[in-house]
C-alpha cells in the first residue's frame, strides 16, 4: 500500500492512485500467478506516466492536504490574447476529409509549407513532362539521329534529358525561345503538347489562386483591431456594469462592425452532468442595437449586470475565486477589400478589475478629434460597491420598504386610537348622535 504524504501535489496523488508494473524495471511474473498478486508487488515507478485526465467533479473528491501555494494554479486560456484559439485537435482518424477540401487545406498551411508546395508542384510537373518528352524522343530514335540532317525529329534540337526538361518548362510557361520546336511529323508529341498546356493552365490557376487568397486573407487586418488589456467593473447610470474597450488603428474603417461576448465556464447540471467550457452569451446591447458599432474612434463596450447576466451573484470578493474566461469577438467587413474580418481576445479573472474605469482617450482639437492611444489601456480607480448586483438590488428594495411600513403603521395606529376613544366615551357619542337626529328633524319641519 502507498502511504500518503501531505506535501504531494495532484500528480503525485494520481501516480499513487494508479500504479503500474514495467517489464524493463521488474521481472515478469509467472503465468500461473494471478494479476492481483502481481499488483501487490508493484512499487511507484520514477518514470513519468501520462494518466487519463479526470473530470473536475472527480478531482474535487481527492484529498485536499496540499500546500496553499500549490492551490493557486494558473487558469488555462480557451482563447489567447492575440485571438488564437488554444485548442488542439487530436486523434482525428478521418484525415481524408482534409484532402476533400484541398484548397482550404493549402490556404490554412503556414507560409513556409505553402511556398514549399508551390515550388514542388511546378518542379514535379516540369520534370514529369520533361521525362515524357525524353521518352518520346528516345523511343522514336531521335537520339541516334542527332547529327543527321535528313531525319525529322519530334522536337528539334532535343539531344538529352536536360534539353527535354528545358522544353517542358518552355511549353508549360509559354516562353517559346524558338530554339526547340515541335514538328508536324510527331502526332504523339502534338497530343502531349495539348495535355501539358491544359494541365499547366490548371496548375497555374490552382496555385496562383491559393497564393492570392492567402495573401489577401483578412487575418492581418485583425492585427490593427485592438482590445483593452483589462476589463473593468464599475457603476454606470446607477447600475453595475462590465466594460472593455475596442479600437481600430487604421483610417480605413470596418464596415458593419458588430461585437459579441461569450462566457467560458465549466458547469455541472442538476442531474450531475459535468459540462467543460460551457459557453454562455453575454448581452452587450443585442436588444438595443448597441452591439452594432460605428468604429471610427475607440468605444467602451458595456454589459449591464442584471438578473439575466451570468455575473448577477458575483461580488468583488468572489470574483478572484471564479474560474471563468470572457471571450470577445469583433466582426465586420474590410472597407478596402469587402472581405469579412474577425478579431478575438479574452479576459480571465485576473484581468477583470473591480472598481475601475477607462481613461478617456478622445480630445477635441482645432477642427478635429484626436485619439491618444497611449492611454488606450489605462484605467483609474473609482468608487464602486464591492457587493454583487443581486445584493445591491436587495439593498435597494429594502431601502424602499421602511417608508411603506411607516405609512401603514401610522394609519393602523391612528385607526386604533379612534377605536379606543369611541369605547371610552360612549355617552358623548350617543349625545352627538341625538343632536344630529334633532337637527335632521328640524330641517324636515
mmCIF file of N, CA and C in Angstrom, residues 282-391:
data_model
loop_
_atom_site.group_PDB
_atom_site.id
_atom_site.type_symbol
_atom_site.label_atom_id
_atom_site.label_comp_id
_atom_site.label_asym_id
_atom_site.label_seq_id
_atom_site.Cartn_x
_atom_site.Cartn_y
_atom_site.Cartn_z
ATOM 1 N N UNK A 282 -23.173 36.737 -23.368
ATOM 2 C CA UNK A 282 -23.139 37.945 -22.549
ATOM 3 C C UNK A 282 -23.744 39.069 -23.382
ATOM 4 N N UNK A 283 -24.812 39.629 -22.907
ATOM 5 C CA UNK A 283 -25.525 40.654 -23.663
ATOM 6 C C UNK A 283 -24.740 41.969 -23.621
ATOM 7 N N UNK A 284 -24.308 42.420 -24.786
ATOM 8 C CA UNK A 284 -23.590 43.694 -24.896
ATOM 9 C C UNK A 284 -24.378 44.675 -25.750
ATOM 10 N N UNK A 285 -25.698 44.570 -25.692
ATOM 11 C CA UNK A 285 -26.559 45.503 -26.414
ATOM 12 C C UNK A 285 -27.244 44.906 -27.615
ATOM 13 N N UNK A 286 -27.528 43.614 -27.560
ATOM 14 C CA UNK A 286 -28.163 42.961 -28.714
ATOM 15 C C UNK A 286 -29.586 43.469 -28.923
ATOM 16 N N UNK A 287 -30.331 43.654 -27.842
ATOM 17 C CA UNK A 287 -31.730 44.064 -27.961
ATOM 18 C C UNK A 287 -31.875 45.562 -28.204
ATOM 19 N N UNK A 288 -30.888 46.335 -27.836
ATOM 20 C CA UNK A 288 -30.948 47.786 -28.040
ATOM 21 C C UNK A 288 -30.185 48.249 -29.273
ATOM 22 N N UNK A 289 -29.446 47.353 -29.919
ATOM 23 C CA UNK A 289 -28.668 47.734 -31.095
ATOM 24 C C UNK A 289 -27.310 48.299 -30.782
ATOM 25 N N UNK A 290 -26.906 48.299 -29.505
ATOM 26 C CA UNK A 290 -25.595 48.830 -29.141
ATOM 27 C C UNK A 290 -24.455 47.912 -29.554
ATOM 28 N N UNK A 291 -24.756 46.676 -29.939
ATOM 29 C CA UNK A 291 -23.699 45.775 -30.380
ATOM 30 C C UNK A 291 -23.247 46.055 -31.799
ATOM 31 N N UNK A 292 -23.985 46.873 -32.556
ATOM 32 C CA UNK A 292 -23.576 47.293 -33.895
ATOM 33 C C UNK A 292 -22.816 48.606 -33.774
ATOM 34 N N UNK A 293 -21.550 48.580 -34.164
ATOM 35 C CA UNK A 293 -20.628 49.662 -33.850
ATOM 36 C C UNK A 293 -20.314 50.509 -35.080
ATOM 37 N N UNK A 294 -20.099 51.789 -34.826
ATOM 38 C CA UNK A 294 -19.511 52.711 -35.791
ATOM 39 C C UNK A 294 -18.107 53.006 -35.290
ATOM 40 N N UNK A 295 -17.181 52.127 -35.672
ATOM 41 C CA UNK A 295 -15.864 52.094 -35.047
ATOM 42 C C UNK A 295 -14.917 53.068 -35.740
ATOM 43 N N UNK A 296 -15.154 54.345 -35.502
ATOM 44 C CA UNK A 296 -14.263 55.383 -36.007
ATOM 45 C C UNK A 296 -13.236 55.756 -34.945
ATOM 46 N N UNK A 297 -13.667 55.789 -33.706
ATOM 47 C CA UNK A 297 -12.790 56.051 -32.564
ATOM 48 C C UNK A 297 -13.005 54.938 -31.536
ATOM 49 N N UNK A 298 -12.104 54.789 -30.580
ATOM 50 C CA UNK A 298 -12.267 53.725 -29.574
ATOM 51 C C UNK A 298 -13.589 53.840 -28.833
ATOM 52 N N UNK A 299 -14.222 52.693 -28.613
ATOM 53 C CA UNK A 299 -15.514 52.632 -27.945
ATOM 54 C C UNK A 299 -15.410 51.730 -26.727
ATOM 55 N N UNK A 300 -16.177 52.053 -25.699
ATOM 56 C CA UNK A 300 -16.268 51.239 -24.493
ATOM 57 C C UNK A 300 -17.534 50.405 -24.588
ATOM 58 N N UNK A 301 -17.373 49.099 -24.616
ATOM 59 C CA UNK A 301 -18.496 48.174 -24.695
ATOM 60 C C UNK A 301 -18.940 47.836 -23.281
ATOM 61 N N UNK A 302 -20.236 47.989 -23.016
ATOM 62 C CA UNK A 302 -20.769 47.828 -21.666
ATOM 63 C C UNK A 302 -21.765 46.678 -21.621
ATOM 64 N N UNK A 303 -21.672 45.919 -20.562
ATOM 65 C CA UNK A 303 -22.624 44.829 -20.279
ATOM 66 C C UNK A 303 -23.262 45.106 -18.923
ATOM 67 N N UNK A 304 -24.565 45.339 -18.928
ATOM 68 C CA UNK A 304 -25.281 45.597 -17.682
ATOM 69 C C UNK A 304 -25.485 44.285 -16.919
ATOM 70 N N UNK A 305 -25.054 44.278 -15.672
ATOM 71 C CA UNK A 305 -25.179 43.081 -14.835
ATOM 72 C C UNK A 305 -26.562 43.099 -14.191
ATOM 73 N N UNK A 306 -27.473 42.347 -14.772
ATOM 74 C CA UNK A 306 -28.836 42.251 -14.267
ATOM 75 C C UNK A 306 -29.154 40.791 -13.957
ATOM 76 N N UNK A 307 -30.433 40.480 -13.801
ATOM 77 C CA UNK A 307 -30.828 39.126 -13.433
ATOM 78 C C UNK A 307 -30.509 38.118 -14.523
ATOM 79 N N UNK A 308 -30.447 38.546 -15.789
ATOM 80 C CA UNK A 308 -30.118 37.634 -16.878
ATOM 81 C C UNK A 308 -28.610 37.501 -17.079
ATOM 82 N N UNK A 309 -27.827 38.278 -16.357
ATOM 83 C CA UNK A 309 -26.382 38.242 -16.527
ATOM 84 C C UNK A 309 -25.770 37.095 -15.733
ATOM 85 N N UNK A 310 -24.737 36.439 -16.277
ATOM 86 C CA UNK A 310 -24.056 35.392 -15.505
ATOM 87 C C UNK A 310 -23.250 35.925 -14.338
ATOM 88 N N UNK A 311 -23.068 37.253 -14.244
ATOM 89 C CA UNK A 311 -22.341 37.864 -13.130
ATOM 90 C C UNK A 311 -23.283 38.404 -12.064
ATOM 91 N N UNK A 312 -24.519 37.989 -12.075
ATOM 92 C CA UNK A 312 -25.539 38.525 -11.184
ATOM 93 C C UNK A 312 -25.186 38.296 -9.716
ATOM 94 N N UNK A 313 -24.631 37.162 -9.387
ATOM 95 C CA UNK A 313 -24.359 36.810 -7.999
ATOM 96 C C UNK A 313 -22.874 36.871 -7.654
ATOM 97 N N UNK A 314 -22.057 37.466 -8.497
ATOM 98 C CA UNK A 314 -20.611 37.533 -8.269
ATOM 99 C C UNK A 314 -20.259 38.876 -7.654
ATOM 100 N N UNK A 315 -19.578 38.833 -6.514
ATOM 101 C CA UNK A 315 -19.136 40.041 -5.827
ATOM 102 C C UNK A 315 -17.644 40.240 -6.038
ATOM 103 N N UNK A 316 -17.123 41.310 -5.467
ATOM 104 C CA UNK A 316 -15.696 41.604 -5.609
ATOM 105 C C UNK A 316 -14.847 40.548 -4.929
ATOM 106 N N UNK A 317 -15.285 40.074 -3.763
ATOM 107 C CA UNK A 317 -14.520 39.055 -3.052
ATOM 108 C C UNK A 317 -14.608 37.698 -3.735
ATOM 109 N N UNK A 318 -15.691 37.423 -4.416
ATOM 110 C CA UNK A 318 -15.882 36.122 -5.056
ATOM 111 C C UNK A 318 -15.255 36.055 -6.440
ATOM 112 N N UNK A 319 -15.033 37.205 -7.073
ATOM 113 C CA UNK A 319 -14.522 37.222 -8.445
ATOM 114 C C UNK A 319 -13.170 36.527 -8.595
ATOM 115 N N UNK A 320 -12.172 36.767 -7.733
ATOM 116 C CA UNK A 320 -10.890 36.062 -7.918
ATOM 117 C C UNK A 320 -10.988 34.558 -7.751
ATOM 118 N N UNK A 321 -12.021 34.062 -7.098
ATOM 119 C CA UNK A 321 -12.170 32.627 -6.879
ATOM 120 C C UNK A 321 -12.832 31.926 -8.064
ATOM 121 N N UNK A 322 -13.409 32.689 -8.958
ATOM 122 C CA UNK A 322 -14.107 32.099 -10.098
ATOM 123 C C UNK A 322 -13.105 31.673 -11.177
ATOM 124 N N UNK A 323 -13.374 30.545 -11.806
ATOM 125 C CA UNK A 323 -12.587 30.057 -12.936
ATOM 126 C C UNK A 323 -13.403 30.279 -14.215
ATOM 127 N N UNK A 324 -13.265 31.445 -14.765
ATOM 128 C CA UNK A 324 -14.042 31.818 -15.942
ATOM 129 C C UNK A 324 -13.168 32.586 -16.916
ATOM 130 N N UNK A 325 -13.679 32.730 -18.119
ATOM 131 C CA UNK A 325 -12.998 33.470 -19.175
ATOM 132 C C UNK A 325 -14.041 34.139 -20.047
ATOM 133 N N UNK A 326 -13.811 35.394 -20.352
ATOM 134 C CA UNK A 326 -14.707 36.164 -21.213
ATOM 135 C C UNK A 326 -14.053 36.299 -22.577
ATOM 136 N N UNK A 327 -14.696 35.766 -23.596
ATOM 137 C CA UNK A 327 -14.198 35.837 -24.969
ATOM 138 C C UNK A 327 -15.007 36.892 -25.714
ATOM 139 N N UNK A 328 -14.327 37.879 -26.274
ATOM 140 C CA UNK A 328 -14.974 38.943 -27.033
ATOM 141 C C UNK A 328 -14.600 38.790 -28.503
ATOM 142 N N UNK A 329 -15.578 38.990 -29.384
ATOM 143 C CA UNK A 329 -15.418 38.768 -30.819
ATOM 144 C C UNK A 329 -15.919 40.008 -31.547
ATOM 145 N N UNK A 330 -15.046 40.604 -32.343
ATOM 146 C CA UNK A 330 -15.392 41.763 -33.165
ATOM 147 C C UNK A 330 -15.371 41.338 -34.629
ATOM 148 N N UNK A 331 -16.487 41.540 -35.321
ATOM 149 C CA UNK A 331 -16.624 41.126 -36.716
ATOM 150 C C UNK A 331 -17.027 42.316 -37.569
ATOM 151 N N UNK A 332 -16.660 42.248 -38.837
ATOM 152 C CA UNK A 332 -17.021 43.292 -39.787
ATOM 153 C C UNK A 332 -16.372 43.043 -41.134
ATOM 154 N N UNK A 333 -16.675 43.874 -42.095
ATOM 155 C CA UNK A 333 -16.108 43.763 -43.434
ATOM 156 C C UNK A 333 -15.036 44.821 -43.626
ATOM 157 N N UNK A 334 -13.944 44.414 -44.254
ATOM 158 C CA UNK A 334 -12.865 45.340 -44.557
ATOM 159 C C UNK A 334 -13.316 46.277 -45.670
ATOM 160 N N UNK A 335 -13.181 47.555 -45.439
ATOM 161 C CA UNK A 335 -13.682 48.541 -46.401
ATOM 162 C C UNK A 335 -12.944 48.460 -47.728
ATOM 163 N N UNK A 336 -11.654 48.136 -47.719
ATOM 164 C CA UNK A 336 -10.868 48.132 -48.943
ATOM 165 C C UNK A 336 -11.135 46.906 -49.806
ATOM 166 N N UNK A 337 -11.351 45.748 -49.197
ATOM 167 C CA UNK A 337 -11.499 44.502 -49.957
ATOM 168 C C UNK A 337 -12.899 43.919 -49.906
ATOM 169 N N UNK A 338 -13.711 44.287 -48.933
ATOM 170 C CA UNK A 338 -15.044 43.724 -48.802
ATOM 171 C C UNK A 338 -15.073 42.339 -48.187
ATOM 172 N N UNK A 339 -13.949 41.859 -47.667
ATOM 173 C CA UNK A 339 -13.888 40.543 -47.050
ATOM 174 C C UNK A 339 -14.193 40.645 -45.561
ATOM 175 N N UNK A 340 -14.788 39.593 -45.025
ATOM 176 C CA UNK A 340 -15.166 39.575 -43.624
ATOM 177 C C UNK A 340 -13.936 39.376 -42.755
ATOM 178 N N UNK A 341 -13.843 40.171 -41.716
ATOM 179 C CA UNK A 341 -12.714 40.126 -40.800
ATOM 180 C C UNK A 341 -13.246 39.866 -39.399
ATOM 181 N N UNK A 342 -12.490 39.093 -38.618
ATOM 182 C CA UNK A 342 -12.871 38.789 -37.235
ATOM 183 C C UNK A 342 -11.651 38.924 -36.335
ATOM 184 N N UNK A 343 -11.823 39.656 -35.259
ATOM 185 C CA UNK A 343 -10.771 39.825 -34.252
ATOM 186 C C UNK A 343 -11.298 39.310 -32.926
ATOM 187 N N UNK A 344 -10.429 38.611 -32.182
ATOM 188 C CA UNK A 344 -10.836 37.994 -30.921
ATOM 189 C C UNK A 344 -9.842 38.328 -29.825
ATOM 190 N N UNK A 345 -10.336 38.288 -28.613
ATOM 191 C CA UNK A 345 -9.493 38.433 -27.429
ATOM 192 C C UNK A 345 -10.247 37.828 -26.256
ATOM 193 N N UNK A 346 -9.608 37.784 -25.104
ATOM 194 C CA UNK A 346 -10.242 37.169 -23.943
ATOM 195 C C UNK A 346 -9.744 37.826 -22.670
ATOM 196 N N UNK A 347 -10.527 37.653 -21.609
ATOM 197 C CA UNK A 347 -10.198 38.181 -20.283
ATOM 198 C C UNK A 347 -10.458 37.081 -19.264
ATOM 199 N N UNK A 348 -9.451 36.783 -18.454
ATOM 200 C CA UNK A 348 -9.637 35.858 -17.339
ATOM 201 C C UNK A 348 -9.872 36.673 -16.070
ATOM 202 N N UNK A 349 -10.104 35.986 -14.962
ATOM 203 C CA UNK A 349 -10.493 36.690 -13.737
ATOM 204 C C UNK A 349 -9.427 37.659 -13.258
ATOM 205 N N UNK A 350 -8.151 37.335 -13.453
ATOM 206 C CA UNK A 350 -7.085 38.237 -13.017
ATOM 207 C C UNK A 350 -7.000 39.489 -13.885
ATOM 208 N N UNK A 351 -7.665 39.510 -15.033
ATOM 209 C CA UNK A 351 -7.654 40.669 -15.917
ATOM 210 C C UNK A 351 -8.943 41.472 -15.842
ATOM 211 N N UNK A 352 -9.792 41.175 -14.881
ATOM 212 C CA UNK A 352 -11.025 41.931 -14.654
ATOM 213 C C UNK A 352 -10.826 42.765 -13.391
ATOM 214 N N UNK A 353 -10.826 44.070 -13.535
ATOM 215 C CA UNK A 353 -10.575 44.994 -12.423
ATOM 216 C C UNK A 353 -11.899 45.497 -11.880
ATOM 217 N N UNK A 354 -12.106 45.264 -10.591
ATOM 218 C CA UNK A 354 -13.335 45.709 -9.934
ATOM 219 C C UNK A 354 -13.111 47.112 -9.363
ATOM 220 N N UNK A 355 -13.996 48.031 -9.710
ATOM 221 C CA UNK A 355 -13.906 49.387 -9.185
ATOM 222 C C UNK A 355 -13.002 50.287 -9.991
ATOM 223 N N UNK A 356 -12.919 50.071 -11.295
ATOM 224 C CA UNK A 356 -12.069 50.896 -12.161
ATOM 225 C C UNK A 356 -12.877 51.353 -13.377
ATOM 226 N N UNK A 357 -12.378 52.423 -14.003
ATOM 227 C CA UNK A 357 -12.926 52.927 -15.258
ATOM 228 C C UNK A 357 -11.792 53.203 -16.226
ATOM 229 N N UNK A 358 -12.151 53.313 -17.496
ATOM 230 C CA UNK A 358 -11.153 53.580 -18.523
ATOM 231 C C UNK A 358 -10.871 55.079 -18.614
ATOM 232 N N UNK A 359 -9.608 55.394 -18.848
ATOM 233 C CA UNK A 359 -9.199 56.788 -19.016
ATOM 234 C C UNK A 359 -9.667 57.291 -20.377
ATOM 235 N N UNK A 360 -10.269 58.470 -20.461
ATOM 236 C CA UNK A 360 -10.706 58.990 -21.772
ATOM 237 C C UNK A 360 -9.517 59.194 -22.706
ATOM 238 N N UNK A 361 -9.722 58.877 -23.979
ATOM 239 C CA UNK A 361 -8.659 58.993 -24.978
ATOM 240 C C UNK A 361 -9.004 59.978 -26.085
ATOM 241 N N UNK A 362 -10.208 60.477 -26.117
ATOM 242 C CA UNK A 362 -10.658 61.362 -27.195
ATOM 243 C C UNK A 362 -10.662 62.797 -26.711
ATOM 244 N N UNK A 363 -9.970 63.658 -27.433
ATOM 245 C CA UNK A 363 -9.906 65.079 -27.105
ATOM 246 C C UNK A 363 -10.279 65.901 -28.340
ATOM 247 N N UNK A 364 -10.814 67.085 -28.100
ATOM 248 C CA UNK A 364 -11.217 67.998 -29.172
ATOM 249 C C UNK A 364 -10.082 68.970 -29.451
ATOM 250 N N UNK A 365 -9.572 68.919 -30.670
ATOM 251 C CA UNK A 365 -8.534 69.844 -31.102
ATOM 252 C C UNK A 365 -9.132 70.896 -32.030
ATOM 253 N N UNK A 366 -8.278 71.656 -32.661
ATOM 254 C CA UNK A 366 -8.742 72.734 -33.535
ATOM 255 C C UNK A 366 -9.253 72.150 -34.852
ATOM 256 N N UNK A 367 -10.536 71.859 -34.909
ATOM 257 C CA UNK A 367 -11.163 71.395 -36.133
ATOM 258 C C UNK A 367 -11.228 69.894 -36.287
ATOM 259 N N UNK A 368 -10.764 69.126 -35.319
ATOM 260 C CA UNK A 368 -10.813 67.664 -35.439
ATOM 261 C C UNK A 368 -10.728 67.060 -34.047
ATOM 262 N N UNK A 369 -11.016 65.771 -33.988
ATOM 263 C CA UNK A 369 -10.891 64.996 -32.761
ATOM 264 C C UNK A 369 -9.616 64.157 -32.824
ATOM 265 N N UNK A 370 -8.915 64.103 -31.735
ATOM 266 C CA UNK A 370 -7.662 63.356 -31.674
ATOM 267 C C UNK A 370 -7.784 62.232 -30.655
ATOM 268 N N UNK A 371 -7.295 61.054 -31.039
ATOM 269 C CA UNK A 371 -7.311 59.865 -30.190
ATOM 270 C C UNK A 371 -5.900 59.610 -29.686
ATOM 271 N N UNK A 372 -5.740 59.563 -28.378
ATOM 272 C CA UNK A 372 -4.451 59.288 -27.753
ATOM 273 C C UNK A 372 -4.399 57.807 -27.375
ATOM 274 N N UNK A 373 -3.731 57.013 -28.203
ATOM 275 C CA UNK A 373 -3.665 55.575 -27.947
ATOM 276 C C UNK A 373 -2.668 55.222 -26.845
ATOM 277 N N UNK A 374 -1.917 56.201 -26.364
ATOM 278 C CA UNK A 374 -1.059 55.920 -25.207
ATOM 279 C C UNK A 374 -1.877 55.645 -23.953
ATOM 280 N N UNK A 375 -3.096 56.170 -23.916
ATOM 281 C CA UNK A 375 -3.977 55.962 -22.762
ATOM 282 C C UNK A 375 -5.070 54.938 -23.048
ATOM 283 N N UNK A 376 -4.910 54.186 -24.123
ATOM 284 C CA UNK A 376 -5.973 53.258 -24.518
ATOM 285 C C UNK A 376 -6.190 52.189 -23.450
ATOM 286 N N UNK A 377 -5.134 51.667 -22.864
ATOM 287 C CA UNK A 377 -5.241 50.586 -21.893
ATOM 288 C C UNK A 377 -5.261 51.084 -20.444
ATOM 289 N N UNK A 378 -5.165 52.391 -20.227
ATOM 290 C CA UNK A 378 -5.076 52.917 -18.870
ATOM 291 C C UNK A 378 -6.447 52.961 -18.206
ATOM 292 N N UNK A 379 -6.452 52.725 -16.898
ATOM 293 C CA UNK A 379 -7.670 52.771 -16.082
ATOM 294 C C UNK A 379 -7.392 53.589 -14.835
ATOM 295 N N UNK A 380 -8.438 54.014 -14.181
ATOM 296 C CA UNK A 380 -8.307 54.715 -12.910
ATOM 297 C C UNK A 380 -9.386 54.202 -11.962
ATOM 298 N N UNK A 381 -9.068 54.261 -10.679
ATOM 299 C CA UNK A 381 -9.959 53.698 -9.672
ATOM 300 C C UNK A 381 -11.111 54.655 -9.392
ATOM 301 N N UNK A 382 -12.269 54.072 -9.161
ATOM 302 C CA UNK A 382 -13.469 54.843 -8.875
ATOM 303 C C UNK A 382 -14.251 54.185 -7.750
ATOM 304 N N UNK A 383 -15.142 54.946 -7.134
ATOM 305 C CA UNK A 383 -15.933 54.436 -6.011
ATOM 306 C C UNK A 383 -16.982 53.466 -6.534
ATOM 307 N N UNK A 384 -16.834 52.203 -6.133
ATOM 308 C CA UNK A 384 -17.729 51.138 -6.585
ATOM 309 C C UNK A 384 -18.023 50.208 -5.425
ATOM 310 N N UNK A 385 -19.276 49.889 -5.154
ATOM 311 C CA UNK A 385 -19.575 48.934 -4.065
ATOM 312 C C UNK A 385 -19.002 47.563 -4.383
ATOM 313 N N UNK A 386 -18.564 46.884 -3.341
ATOM 314 C CA UNK A 386 -17.960 45.557 -3.504
ATOM 315 C C UNK A 386 -18.998 44.440 -3.492
ATOM 316 N N UNK A 387 -20.272 44.779 -3.355
ATOM 317 C CA UNK A 387 -21.325 43.773 -3.341
ATOM 318 C C UNK A 387 -21.673 43.354 -4.764
ATOM 319 N N UNK A 388 -22.299 42.221 -4.872
ATOM 320 C CA UNK A 388 -22.764 41.757 -6.175
ATOM 321 C C UNK A 388 -23.999 42.546 -6.606
ATOM 322 N N UNK A 389 -24.353 42.414 -7.876
ATOM 323 C CA UNK A 389 -25.528 43.125 -8.379
ATOM 324 C C UNK A 389 -26.799 42.628 -7.705
ATOM 325 N N UNK A 390 -26.851 41.367 -7.370
ATOM 326 C CA UNK A 390 -28.015 40.817 -6.679
ATOM 327 C C UNK A 390 -28.139 41.411 -5.282
ATOM 328 N N UNK A 391 -27.030 41.508 -4.572
ATOM 329 C CA UNK A 391 -27.059 42.094 -3.224
ATOM 330 C C UNK A 391 -27.408 43.570 -3.273
#
